[in-house]
Amino acid sequence: MSPPPTALAKTPEVEGSATRADEGEAESRIVILDFGSQYTQLIARRIRELGVFSEIVSPETPARALARPGVKGLVLSGGPSSVAQEGAPVPDPALFTLGLPVLGICYGLQVMTRLLGGEVERAKSGEYGRAALEWRASSPLSAELPSHSTVWNSHGDRVLQPPKGFVVLARTQEEPHAAIADPDRRLYGLQFHPEVTHTDLGKEIFANFLFRICHAPASWKLSSFLDRSCAEIRAKVGGEQVILGLSGGVDSSVAAALLHRAIGDQLHCLFVDNGLLRQGEVETVRHLFGEQMGFALHVVDASARFLAKLRGVADPERKRKIIGREFIHVFEEAARKLGPVRFLAQGTLYPDCIESAAAGHGRPAVIKSHHNVGGLPKRMKMHLIEPLRLLFKDEVRALGELLELPREILFRHPFPGPGLAVRCLAPINPHHLALLRAADAIVVEEIRRAGLYEEVWQAFAVLLPARSVGVMGDARTYELTAAVRAVQSVDGMTADWARLPGEVLSRISNRIIQEVRGINRVVYDISSKPPATIEWE
């Protein structure tokens, strides 16, 4: 079953409300009610990969707001709560009377069971990790699937008694109700997680739900998103000028190309040298965007003011918020010089919004505030335009290819908005930043030299405040430590540490210690995400 073109998701514009349907658009879609699982965005990705438009909404969304033209089915996500605990998120029970197919996953299955009169109990021992699944009854959900496969579990509650009208479709050794269904009402529930890659046939299960149960056409295409976005931007902006915060990374570059396609010379790309950039970044941006691509590029050297604001600040959340506020101030000052500018554009992505989400009913815990999400001032003088806010990194790259951006831009490694501020764990000052730049440049040079640059998602150096004793030239040293971080990922939401060849790591270590005076020890980070994050702060 080959996947149709990539599809994209829509997110609520207002917390706690259903997503507004796009003006004039009644495309087929699946609505995902988010009960706070860190996997919810993976559900959206799997559905998009199969070519069906998907959107994520609050679990409190009223049923009447879900019964919109084009909605073909609902998915109830997993979540960290127990259905028995006080304050656990509960959907509007009326959604089960809409006549729409429903797929409950993990917590979604449990809350559906409880609301429809079944019984859920706290398991004596939770079921976590891989399990052998056996399909016991035929169903559209398991059509053309083998009777046995491997699935991934992560739950502490279990279904003790399914609701009236439900039949058992599948079981594992520990879970007799691993999959249940009420075929007449097209209600389905899975105790395992089909959205994670550890479930062998998760994509096929989603395909069966989408196409055999929901009868959703695989009609969503990236090119239609491009056309629609350009039209929406033109309608919103009119004849006004727009400033884009251009960093030179993939996200802001694709945002710039999309906005330029939509409004042409009304776009002004503002590149801020905040003193926290990679080595040679200013020169690279001038060449690629000013000379090669012909964008209206304005370069502002604001390094002194950023570093002054960050002096003595160690807490990473404070760093991000300080940088976010200062960026806005710089943009507003630039806007005044350019004339009346009402709009500020950013390359914010969906994972930024997920990790910056406020905790609450059915919401994932705050991982970190991204400087362009949680770090923005509450009162801004310009209106935000974030055309990529609903996309994952791989979707952004695919969009960049449609916009014919150079490969050297599209496949640059991600660089955090706060820059080296969140990679310099030592006190932020020009000396420490110079050490970090030099070490980071060596990491990237050696990764490129080994032909591995496009094989890893991200590779960089981190400067640690830990000093250690060393010996160089028969003399004692007592200097800082550099950590090297390289990861493999698809969308940045999960990642595994990259198994770089020993000889590459050896060259990186030797060069940093020999060439960067002030660092005498190099360590390699072998943490995955989760439980760690890709960046150290």
PDB file of C-alpha atoms in Angstrom, residues 28 388 468:
ATOM      1  CA  SER A  28     -11.960  15.646   3.776  1.00  0.00           C
ATOM      2  CA  LEU A 388       4.709  27.044   8.632  1.00  0.00           C
ATOM      3  CA  SER A 468      38.939  19.487  34.361  1.00  0.00           C
TER       4      SER A 468
END
